[in-house]
Short mmCIF file of C-alpha atoms and ligand atoms in Angstrom, two decimals:
data_model
loop_
_atom_site.label_atom_id
_atom_site.label_comp_id
_atom_site.label_asym_id
_atom_site.label_seq_id
_atom_site.Cartn_x
_atom_site.Cartn_y
_atom_site.Cartn_z
CA UNK A 8 0.00 0.00 0.00
CA UNK A 9 2.83 2.37 0.80
CA UNK A 10 5.08 1.75 -2.18
CA UNK A 11 2.86 -0.04 -4.64
CA UNK A 12 5.31 -2.93 -4.90
CA UNK A 13 6.24 -5.82 -2.66
CA UNK A 14 8.28 -9.00 -3.07
CA UNK A 15 8.08 -12.42 -1.47
CA UNK A 16 11.31 -14.39 -1.44
CA UNK A 17 12.31 -18.05 -1.21
CA UNK A 18 9.57 -19.29 -3.49
CA UNK A 19 10.28 -22.51 -5.37
CA UNK A 20 11.25 -21.64 -8.95
CA UNK A 21 11.63 -25.11 -10.41
CA UNK A 22 8.26 -24.65 -12.06
CA UNK A 23 5.21 -22.40 -11.73
CA UNK A 24 3.24 -24.51 -9.23
CA UNK A 25 4.54 -22.87 -6.03
CA UNK A 26 3.96 -19.38 -7.41
CA UNK A 27 0.42 -20.22 -8.39
CA UNK A 28 -0.29 -21.68 -4.97
CA UNK A 29 1.15 -18.56 -3.30
CA UNK A 30 -1.06 -16.29 -5.40
CA UNK A 31 -4.19 -18.30 -4.68
CA UNK A 32 -3.41 -18.03 -0.97
CA UNK A 33 -3.29 -14.23 -1.16
CA UNK A 34 -6.52 -13.79 -3.08
CA UNK A 35 -8.58 -14.94 -6.05
CA UNK A 36 -6.80 -14.80 -9.39
CA UNK A 37 -8.25 -12.26 -11.81
CA UNK A 38 -8.87 -14.33 -14.90
CA UNK A 39 -8.82 -12.81 -18.42
CA UNK A 40 -8.63 -14.12 -21.98
CA UNK A 41 -4.86 -14.33 -21.48
CA UNK A 42 -5.58 -17.17 -19.10
CA UNK A 43 -5.86 -17.85 -15.41
CA UNK A 44 -2.15 -18.20 -14.71
CA UNK A 45 0.51 -17.70 -17.35
CA UNK A 46 3.85 -19.28 -18.12
CA UNK A 47 5.46 -17.29 -20.89
CA UNK A 48 8.73 -16.11 -22.34
CA UNK A 49 11.18 -16.99 -25.08
CA UNK A 50 12.81 -20.39 -25.44
CA UNK A 51 15.54 -20.10 -28.04
CA UNK A 52 16.51 -23.76 -27.78
CA UNK A 53 13.10 -25.19 -28.51
CA UNK A 54 12.02 -22.24 -30.65
CA UNK A 55 8.72 -22.09 -28.84
CA UNK A 56 6.76 -18.94 -29.48
CA UNK A 57 3.44 -17.72 -28.17
CA UNK A 58 1.07 -16.46 -30.81
CA UNK A 59 -0.36 -13.69 -28.62
CA UNK A 60 -0.14 -10.32 -30.35
CA UNK A 61 1.36 -8.64 -27.34
CA UNK A 62 4.87 -7.32 -26.73
CA UNK A 63 5.11 -9.29 -23.46
CA UNK A 64 5.62 -12.43 -25.56
CA UNK A 65 8.72 -11.09 -27.35
CA UNK A 66 12.32 -10.28 -26.39
CA UNK A 67 12.32 -6.64 -27.47
CA UNK A 68 12.44 -3.67 -25.14
CA UNK A 69 9.06 -2.64 -23.74
CA UNK A 70 8.56 0.91 -22.46
CA UNK A 71 6.73 1.92 -19.31
CA UNK A 72 3.08 0.96 -19.19
CA UNK A 73 0.52 -0.68 -17.02
CA UNK A 74 -1.48 -3.68 -18.07
CA UNK A 75 -5.06 -4.14 -19.12
CA UNK A 76 -5.87 -0.50 -19.86
CA UNK A 77 -8.27 -1.92 -22.47
CA UNK A 78 -10.28 -3.86 -19.92
CA UNK A 79 -13.41 -2.36 -18.37
CA UNK A 80 -12.13 -3.84 -15.13
CA UNK A 81 -8.43 -3.06 -14.93
CA UNK A 82 -6.43 -5.90 -13.37
CA UNK A 83 -5.58 -4.75 -9.86
CA UNK A 84 -2.35 -6.49 -8.93
CA UNK A 85 0.20 -7.90 -11.30
CA UNK A 86 2.35 -10.83 -10.25
CA UNK A 87 5.64 -11.80 -11.91
CA UNK A 88 8.08 -14.57 -11.10
CA UNK A 89 11.14 -14.93 -13.31
CA UNK A 90 11.78 -18.67 -13.35
CA UNK A 91 14.66 -18.48 -15.84
CA UNK A 92 16.37 -15.09 -16.28
CA UNK A 93 17.88 -14.05 -19.60
CA UNK A 94 21.66 -14.26 -19.87
CA UNK A 95 21.81 -10.67 -21.08
CA UNK A 96 19.25 -7.93 -20.39
CA UNK A 97 15.64 -8.43 -19.42
CA UNK A 98 15.73 -6.10 -16.41
CA UNK A 99 12.48 -4.67 -15.08
CA UNK A 100 11.93 -0.95 -14.55
CA UNK A 101 9.20 0.14 -12.15
CA UNK A 102 7.88 3.68 -12.00
CA UNK A 103 5.58 5.25 -9.42
CA UNK A 104 2.73 6.72 -11.47
CA UNK A 105 1.15 8.43 -8.46
CA UNK A 106 4.42 10.24 -7.74
CA UNK A 107 4.72 11.34 -11.38
CA UNK A 108 1.07 12.44 -11.46
CA UNK A 109 1.55 14.54 -8.31
CA UNK A 110 4.62 16.15 -9.91
CA UNK A 111 2.50 16.91 -12.95
CA UNK A 112 -0.20 18.48 -10.75
CA UNK A 113 2.35 20.64 -8.91
CA UNK A 114 4.37 21.81 -11.88
CA UNK A 115 2.00 21.59 -14.86
CA UNK A 116 -1.55 22.01 -13.50
CA UNK A 117 -3.00 22.62 -16.96
CA UNK A 118 -1.61 19.28 -18.17
CA UNK A 119 -2.86 17.54 -15.04
CA UNK A 120 -6.33 18.94 -15.72
CA UNK A 121 -6.27 17.63 -19.29
CA UNK A 122 -5.09 14.13 -18.36
CA UNK A 123 -7.63 13.81 -15.56
CA UNK A 124 -10.52 15.05 -17.73
CA UNK A 125 -10.02 13.88 -21.32
CA UNK A 126 -11.20 10.29 -21.79
CA UNK A 127 -9.03 8.22 -24.10
CA UNK A 128 -9.59 4.82 -25.61
CA UNK A 129 -7.34 1.78 -25.24
CA UNK A 130 -7.88 -1.44 -27.12
CA UNK A 131 -6.52 -4.95 -27.60
CA UNK A 132 -6.89 -6.43 -31.06
CA UNK A 133 -6.11 -9.99 -31.98
CA UNK A 134 -6.65 -11.30 -35.50
CA UNK A 135 -7.94 -7.91 -36.58
CA UNK A 136 -5.47 -7.13 -39.39
CA UNK A 137 -7.41 -9.18 -41.92
CA UNK A 138 -10.77 -8.40 -40.40
CA UNK A 139 -12.35 -7.38 -43.67
CA UNK A 140 -10.94 -10.23 -45.74
CA UNK A 141 -11.89 -13.35 -43.91
CA UNK A 142 -13.55 -12.07 -40.75
CA UNK A 143 -11.07 -13.88 -38.53
CA UNK A 144 -11.53 -11.52 -35.62
CA UNK A 145 -10.62 -13.31 -32.43
CA UNK A 146 -10.57 -10.67 -29.72
CA UNK A 147 -11.45 -6.99 -29.50
CA UNK A 148 -11.35 -5.53 -26.02
CA UNK A 149 -11.60 -1.82 -25.28
CA UNK A 150 -12.11 0.66 -22.49
CA UNK A 151 -12.46 4.43 -22.31
CA UNK A 152 -11.12 6.40 -19.34
CA UNK A 153 -8.80 9.33 -18.54
CA UNK A 154 -5.06 8.82 -17.93
CA UNK A 155 -5.42 10.02 -14.34
CA UNK A 156 -8.47 9.18 -12.24
CA UNK A 157 -9.11 11.19 -9.07
CA UNK A 158 -11.65 10.94 -6.31
CA UNK A 159 -12.13 14.05 -4.16
CA UNK A 160 -8.81 15.31 -5.51
CA UNK A 161 -6.92 12.16 -4.53
CA UNK A 162 -5.27 10.21 -7.35
CA UNK A 163 -6.71 6.70 -7.30
CA UNK A 164 -5.65 5.25 -10.65
CA UNK A 165 -3.30 6.04 -13.52
CA UNK A 166 -3.28 4.53 -16.99
CA UNK A 167 -0.31 4.74 -19.35
CA UNK A 168 -0.06 2.39 -22.28
CA UNK A 169 0.99 3.90 -25.60
CA UNK A 170 1.08 0.39 -27.12
CA UNK A 171 -2.62 -0.10 -26.59
CA UNK A 172 -3.88 3.38 -27.45
CA UNK A 173 -6.78 3.35 -29.90
CA UNK A 174 -7.38 6.05 -32.55
CA UNK A 175 -8.27 9.32 -30.84
CA UNK A 176 -12.06 9.27 -31.18
CA UNK A 177 -13.04 10.69 -27.83
CA UNK A 178 -12.75 14.45 -28.38
CA UNK A 179 -16.22 15.89 -28.90
CA UNK A 180 -15.34 18.49 -31.46
CA UNK A 181 -15.64 18.89 -35.19
CA UNK A 182 -12.85 16.94 -36.93
CA UNK A 183 -11.74 19.92 -39.00
CA UNK A 184 -12.05 22.64 -36.40
CA UNK A 185 -9.11 24.63 -35.12
CA UNK A 186 -10.33 24.06 -31.58
CA UNK A 187 -10.12 20.29 -32.02
CA UNK A 188 -6.59 20.57 -33.38
CA UNK A 189 -5.49 22.71 -30.43
CA UNK A 190 -7.12 20.38 -27.90
CA UNK A 191 -5.39 17.41 -29.52
CA UNK A 192 -2.00 19.12 -29.49
CA UNK A 193 -2.48 20.10 -25.84
CA UNK A 194 -3.41 16.54 -24.95
CA UNK A 195 -0.25 15.15 -26.52
CA UNK A 196 1.89 17.82 -24.83
CA UNK A 197 0.39 16.75 -21.50
CA UNK A 198 0.79 13.04 -22.31
CA UNK A 199 4.43 13.52 -23.27
CA UNK A 200 5.20 15.52 -20.13
CA UNK A 201 3.58 12.88 -17.94
CA UNK A 202 5.58 10.19 -19.73
CA UNK A 203 8.79 12.15 -19.13
CA UNK A 204 8.00 12.45 -15.43
CA UNK A 205 7.30 8.71 -15.21
CA UNK A 206 10.62 7.95 -16.90
CA UNK A 207 12.60 10.37 -14.69
CA UNK A 208 15.19 8.59 -12.52
CA UNK A 209 13.60 9.92 -9.32
CA UNK A 210 10.31 8.15 -10.17
CA UNK A 211 11.73 4.83 -11.36
CA UNK A 212 13.97 1.97 -10.29
CA UNK A 213 15.60 -0.79 -12.33
CA UNK A 214 15.73 -4.27 -10.88
CA UNK A 215 16.66 -7.73 -12.08
CA UNK A 216 13.93 -10.24 -11.35
CA UNK A 217 15.42 -13.50 -10.16
CA UNK A 218 14.23 -17.04 -9.52
CA UNK A 219 12.78 -17.41 -6.04
CA UNK A 220 11.52 -13.84 -5.72
CA UNK A 221 7.91 -13.11 -6.64
CA UNK A 222 7.00 -9.49 -7.22
CA UNK A 223 3.53 -8.03 -6.69
CA UNK A 224 2.83 -4.72 -8.43
CA UNK A 225 -0.11 -2.36 -7.85
CA UNK A 226 -1.29 -2.06 -11.45
CA UNK A 227 -3.41 1.00 -10.59
CA UNK A 228 -0.32 2.93 -9.53
CA UNK A 229 2.99 1.46 -10.72
CA UNK A 230 4.11 1.22 -14.34
CA UNK A 231 6.54 -1.45 -15.50
CA UNK A 232 8.86 -1.87 -18.44
CA UNK A 233 11.44 -4.40 -19.57
CA UNK A 234 14.80 -3.99 -21.25
CA UNK A 235 15.65 -6.00 -24.35
CA UNK A 236 17.14 -9.41 -23.68
CA UNK A 237 19.06 -12.19 -25.40
CA UNK A 238 18.61 -15.91 -25.03
CA UNK A 239 15.94 -17.85 -23.24
CA UNK A 240 13.79 -16.35 -20.50
CA UNK A 241 10.90 -17.94 -18.67
CA UNK A 242 8.35 -16.09 -16.60
CA UNK A 243 5.16 -16.96 -14.84
CA UNK A 244 2.51 -14.79 -13.25
CA UNK A 245 -1.08 -13.67 -13.10
CA UNK A 246 -3.34 -10.84 -12.07
CA UNK A 247 -4.91 -10.81 -8.63
CA UNK A 248 -8.34 -9.47 -7.76
CA UNK A 249 -7.85 -6.00 -6.32
CA UNK A 250 -11.20 -5.93 -4.56
CA UNK A 251 -10.61 -9.19 -2.75
CA UNK A 252 -7.07 -8.21 -1.78
CA UNK A 253 -8.16 -4.80 -0.43
CA UNK A 254 -11.07 -6.36 1.45
CA UNK A 255 -8.52 -8.40 3.39
CA UNK A 256 -6.09 -5.52 3.83
CA UNK A 257 -8.42 -2.68 4.92
CA UNK A 258 -9.18 -4.10 8.37
CA UNK A 259 -5.43 -3.86 9.06
CA UNK A 260 -5.12 -0.20 8.05
CA UNK A 261 -5.52 3.02 10.00
CA UNK A 262 -8.62 5.11 9.24
CA UNK A 263 -6.65 7.71 7.22
CA UNK A 264 -5.05 4.98 5.12
CA UNK A 265 -8.33 3.52 3.90
FE1 FE2 B 27 2.98 -5.41 -19.04
#
């Protein structure tokens, strides 16, 4: 609750079973079309590849983002366990989105206003490239919400995922009007500034996930990224139900922490 990230060490990493059991002990797993519990990565020796159209299933660098911005119900807690680390690269970068959003509010209030007011659309498309040729659409998930969500002035959720941004269809202005153009430019200025603040060294840390250590990330607050890697790498993980987790945690908190 304080940092948005916690680790549990000394977990068996010979396969995914112990991690899955640990997660189920903490709270119900938040199931999605990606599956209940995932084992994923790159196996260069067996040339196994996942056919998911998502950067998580590759070895290229992935910039800061949080997951599931295209779901109506954003996954609350993200769990990763690196069962086999890459020989080179593959480090994880974590960034405190609440910290960056507060910096934005303090130093660029106009941008904060835009990002907490303008709804934007995220989507996940699978099998959509040939949609009009053979209608092989498999999955189309989308959600519309602002980048920063506040309640009574308190930041309660941030969303940053340039990979899953949909075409900008949420501004309610005439497509050819000067006002629309200015609003769009202002939005992207605000989005870029927020991204810069999230990527600033003071907001982010780089860590190497290792076998035996399971990391739990508050997906409403903390963004993650991954550096490029070479060789095989095997991960497992899942999403946990935020509601069920918080229901267990709240009785342990002070009134002002609720
Ligand atoms: Fe991710």
